[in-house]
mmCIF file of C-alpha atoms in Angstrom:
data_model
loop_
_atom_site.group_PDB
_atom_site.id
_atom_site.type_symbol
_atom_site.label_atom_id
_atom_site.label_comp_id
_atom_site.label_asym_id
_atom_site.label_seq_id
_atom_site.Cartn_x
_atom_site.Cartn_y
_atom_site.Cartn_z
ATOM 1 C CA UNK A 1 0.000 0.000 0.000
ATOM 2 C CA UNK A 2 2.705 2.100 1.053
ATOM 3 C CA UNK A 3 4.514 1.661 -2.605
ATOM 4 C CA UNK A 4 1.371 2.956 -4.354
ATOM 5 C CA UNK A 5 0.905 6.104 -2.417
ATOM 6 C CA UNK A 6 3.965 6.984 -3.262
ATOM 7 C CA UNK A 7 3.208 6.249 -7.759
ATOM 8 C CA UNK A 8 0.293 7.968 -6.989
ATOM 9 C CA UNK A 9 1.125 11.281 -5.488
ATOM 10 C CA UNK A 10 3.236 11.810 -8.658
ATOM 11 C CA UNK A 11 0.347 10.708 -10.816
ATOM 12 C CA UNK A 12 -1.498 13.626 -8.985
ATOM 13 C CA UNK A 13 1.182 16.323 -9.083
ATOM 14 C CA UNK A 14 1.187 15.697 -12.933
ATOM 15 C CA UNK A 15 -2.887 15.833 -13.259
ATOM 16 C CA UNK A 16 -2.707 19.184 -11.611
ATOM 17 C CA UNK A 17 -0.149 20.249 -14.311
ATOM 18 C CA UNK A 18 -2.719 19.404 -16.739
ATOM 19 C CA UNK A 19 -5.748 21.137 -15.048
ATOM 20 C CA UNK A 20 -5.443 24.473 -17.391
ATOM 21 C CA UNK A 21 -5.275 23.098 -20.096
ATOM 22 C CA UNK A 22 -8.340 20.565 -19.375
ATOM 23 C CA UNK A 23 -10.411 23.371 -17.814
ATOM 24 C CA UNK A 24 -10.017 25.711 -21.166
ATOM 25 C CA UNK A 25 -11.044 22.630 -23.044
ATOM 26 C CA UNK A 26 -14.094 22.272 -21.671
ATOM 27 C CA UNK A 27 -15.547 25.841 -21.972
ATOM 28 C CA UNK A 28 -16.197 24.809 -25.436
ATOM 29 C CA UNK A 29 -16.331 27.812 -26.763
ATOM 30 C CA UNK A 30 -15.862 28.344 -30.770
ATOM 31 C CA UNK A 31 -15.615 32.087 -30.804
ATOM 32 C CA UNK A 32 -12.658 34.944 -29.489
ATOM 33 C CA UNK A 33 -15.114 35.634 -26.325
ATOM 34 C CA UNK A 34 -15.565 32.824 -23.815
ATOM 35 C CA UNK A 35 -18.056 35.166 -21.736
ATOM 36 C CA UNK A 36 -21.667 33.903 -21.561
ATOM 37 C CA UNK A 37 -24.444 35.518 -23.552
ATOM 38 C CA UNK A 38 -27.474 36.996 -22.211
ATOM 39 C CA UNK A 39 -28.906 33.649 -23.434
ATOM 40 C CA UNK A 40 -27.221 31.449 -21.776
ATOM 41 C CA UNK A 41 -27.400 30.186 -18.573
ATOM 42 C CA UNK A 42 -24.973 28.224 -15.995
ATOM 43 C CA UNK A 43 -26.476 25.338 -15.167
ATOM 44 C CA UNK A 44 -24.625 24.962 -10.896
ATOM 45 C CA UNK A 45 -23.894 21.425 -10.094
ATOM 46 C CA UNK A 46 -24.100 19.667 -6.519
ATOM 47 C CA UNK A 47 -20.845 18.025 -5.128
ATOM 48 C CA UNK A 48 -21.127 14.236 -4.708
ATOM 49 C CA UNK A 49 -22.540 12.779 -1.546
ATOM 50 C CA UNK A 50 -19.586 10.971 -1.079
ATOM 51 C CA UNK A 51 -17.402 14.489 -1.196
ATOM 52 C CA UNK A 52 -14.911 15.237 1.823
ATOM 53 C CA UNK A 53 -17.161 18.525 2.235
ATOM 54 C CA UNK A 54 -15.890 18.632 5.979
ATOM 55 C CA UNK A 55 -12.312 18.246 5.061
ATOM 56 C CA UNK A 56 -11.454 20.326 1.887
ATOM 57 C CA UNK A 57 -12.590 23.656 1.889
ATOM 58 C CA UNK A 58 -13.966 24.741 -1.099
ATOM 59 C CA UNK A 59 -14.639 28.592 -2.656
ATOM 60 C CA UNK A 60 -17.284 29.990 -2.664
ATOM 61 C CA UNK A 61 -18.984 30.431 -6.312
ATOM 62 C CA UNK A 62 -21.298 28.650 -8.671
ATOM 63 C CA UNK A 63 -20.136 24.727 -8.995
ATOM 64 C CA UNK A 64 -19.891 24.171 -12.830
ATOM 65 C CA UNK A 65 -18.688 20.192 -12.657
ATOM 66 C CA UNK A 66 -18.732 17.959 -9.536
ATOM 67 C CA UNK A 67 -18.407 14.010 -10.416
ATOM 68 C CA UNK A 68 -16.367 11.335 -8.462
ATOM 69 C CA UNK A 69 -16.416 8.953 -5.710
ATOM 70 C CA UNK A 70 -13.879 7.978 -2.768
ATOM 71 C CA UNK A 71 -12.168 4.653 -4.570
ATOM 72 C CA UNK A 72 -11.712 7.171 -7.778
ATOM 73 C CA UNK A 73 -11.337 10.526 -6.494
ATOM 74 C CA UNK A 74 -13.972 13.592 -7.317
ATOM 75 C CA UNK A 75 -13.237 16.403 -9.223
ATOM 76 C CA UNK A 76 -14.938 19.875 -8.960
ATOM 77 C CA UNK A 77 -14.812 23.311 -11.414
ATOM 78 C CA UNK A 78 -16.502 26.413 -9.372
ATOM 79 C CA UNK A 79 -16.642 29.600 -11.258
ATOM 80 C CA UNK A 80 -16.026 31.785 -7.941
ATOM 81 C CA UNK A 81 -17.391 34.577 -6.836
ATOM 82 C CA UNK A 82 -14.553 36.975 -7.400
ATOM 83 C CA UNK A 83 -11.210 36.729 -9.197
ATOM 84 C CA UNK A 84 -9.204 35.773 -6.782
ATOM 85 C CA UNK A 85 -10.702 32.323 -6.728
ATOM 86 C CA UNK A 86 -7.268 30.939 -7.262
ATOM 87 C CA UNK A 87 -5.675 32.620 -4.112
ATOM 88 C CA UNK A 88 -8.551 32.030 -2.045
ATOM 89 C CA UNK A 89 -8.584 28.461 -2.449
ATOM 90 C CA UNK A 90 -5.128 28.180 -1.916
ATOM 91 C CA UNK A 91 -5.586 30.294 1.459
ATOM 92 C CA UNK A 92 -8.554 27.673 2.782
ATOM 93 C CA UNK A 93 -6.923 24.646 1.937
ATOM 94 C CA UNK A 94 -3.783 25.931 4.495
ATOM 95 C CA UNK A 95 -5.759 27.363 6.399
ATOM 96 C CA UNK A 96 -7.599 23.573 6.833
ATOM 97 C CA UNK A 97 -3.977 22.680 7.560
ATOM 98 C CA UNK A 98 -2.900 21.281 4.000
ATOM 99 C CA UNK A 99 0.546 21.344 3.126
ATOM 100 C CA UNK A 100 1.850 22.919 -0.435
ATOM 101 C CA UNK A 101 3.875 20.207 -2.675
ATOM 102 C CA UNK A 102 6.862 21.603 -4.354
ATOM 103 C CA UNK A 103 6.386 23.423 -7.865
ATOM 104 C CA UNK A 104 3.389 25.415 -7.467
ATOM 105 C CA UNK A 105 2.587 28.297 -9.673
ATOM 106 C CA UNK A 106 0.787 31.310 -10.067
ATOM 107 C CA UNK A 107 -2.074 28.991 -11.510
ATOM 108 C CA UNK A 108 -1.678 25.243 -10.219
ATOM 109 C CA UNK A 109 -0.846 23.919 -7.100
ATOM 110 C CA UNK A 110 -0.703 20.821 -5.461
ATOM 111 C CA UNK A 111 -1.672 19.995 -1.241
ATOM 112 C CA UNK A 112 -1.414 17.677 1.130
ATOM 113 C CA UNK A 113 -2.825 16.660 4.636
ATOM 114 C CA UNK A 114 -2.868 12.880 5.936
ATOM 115 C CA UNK A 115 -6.490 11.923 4.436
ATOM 116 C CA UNK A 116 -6.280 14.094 0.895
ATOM 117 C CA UNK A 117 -4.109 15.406 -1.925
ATOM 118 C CA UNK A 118 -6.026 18.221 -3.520
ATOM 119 C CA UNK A 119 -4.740 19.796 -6.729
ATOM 120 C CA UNK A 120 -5.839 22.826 -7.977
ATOM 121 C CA UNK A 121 -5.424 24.878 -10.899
ATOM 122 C CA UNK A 122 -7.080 27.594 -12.779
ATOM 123 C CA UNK A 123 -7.166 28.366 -16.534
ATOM 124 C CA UNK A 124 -8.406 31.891 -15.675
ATOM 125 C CA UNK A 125 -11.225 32.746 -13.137
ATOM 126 C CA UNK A 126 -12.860 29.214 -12.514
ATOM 127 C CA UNK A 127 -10.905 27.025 -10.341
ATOM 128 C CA UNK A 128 -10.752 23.049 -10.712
ATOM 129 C CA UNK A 129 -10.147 20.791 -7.440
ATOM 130 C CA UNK A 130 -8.618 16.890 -8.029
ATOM 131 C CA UNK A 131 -9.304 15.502 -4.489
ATOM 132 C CA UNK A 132 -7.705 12.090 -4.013
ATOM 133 C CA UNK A 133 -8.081 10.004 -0.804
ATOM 134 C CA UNK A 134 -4.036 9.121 0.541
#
């Protein structure tokens, strides 16, 4: 067990590399402006009942994409309420007493507490948590 904790972390730390570039994907967008139209509407999603909701603080904001389960992990996209979504999440999750992994940057970041590794990331504004059980 031991052995795959430590493939895994890695496996995380390099999903949370990725998160940008997966998170720009999905706005799906085909034109030069990614706002929403008047049109449109965003659809908020509910995290899974199964979510650590007690252990990893999450931002405050509209929560675009919420899927997963403990044997898998969940990941959640919340377009927050401000723009320093980013910051702020990185501020809960040490304040909640997560530790930082080496080679964060100004938009991905990788933490660490004895139950989770959360990895977060932002392509812009909206903010994308990878929560893994350790």
């Amino acid at each position: 067990m031991h052995s795959r904790k430590k493939l895994f972390v890695p496996a995380v730390i390099a999903a949370a590399l990725t998160i940008g570039s997966l998170a720009a994907c999905s706005s799906g967008t085909s034109g030069g402006d990614s706002s929403p139209s008047a049109s449109e509407t965003v659809t908020a999603a509910t995290l899974p009942a199964s979510f650590p909701k007690s252990d990893v603080p999450i931002i405050d904001g509209t929560i675009l994409v919420a899927r997963g389960d403990k044997d898998n992990g969940w990941s959640v996209t919340v377009q927050p309420q401000n723009k320093t979504g980013f910051a702020d999440a990185k501020a809960a999750l040490e304040k909640a007493g997560y530790k930082p992994a080496a080679g964060a940057t100004d938009t991905k970041a990788v933490f660490t507490n004895d139950k989770y590794t959360v990895a977060v990331g932002t392509p812009g504004v909206s903010v994308t948590y990878l929560v893994t059980a350790n």
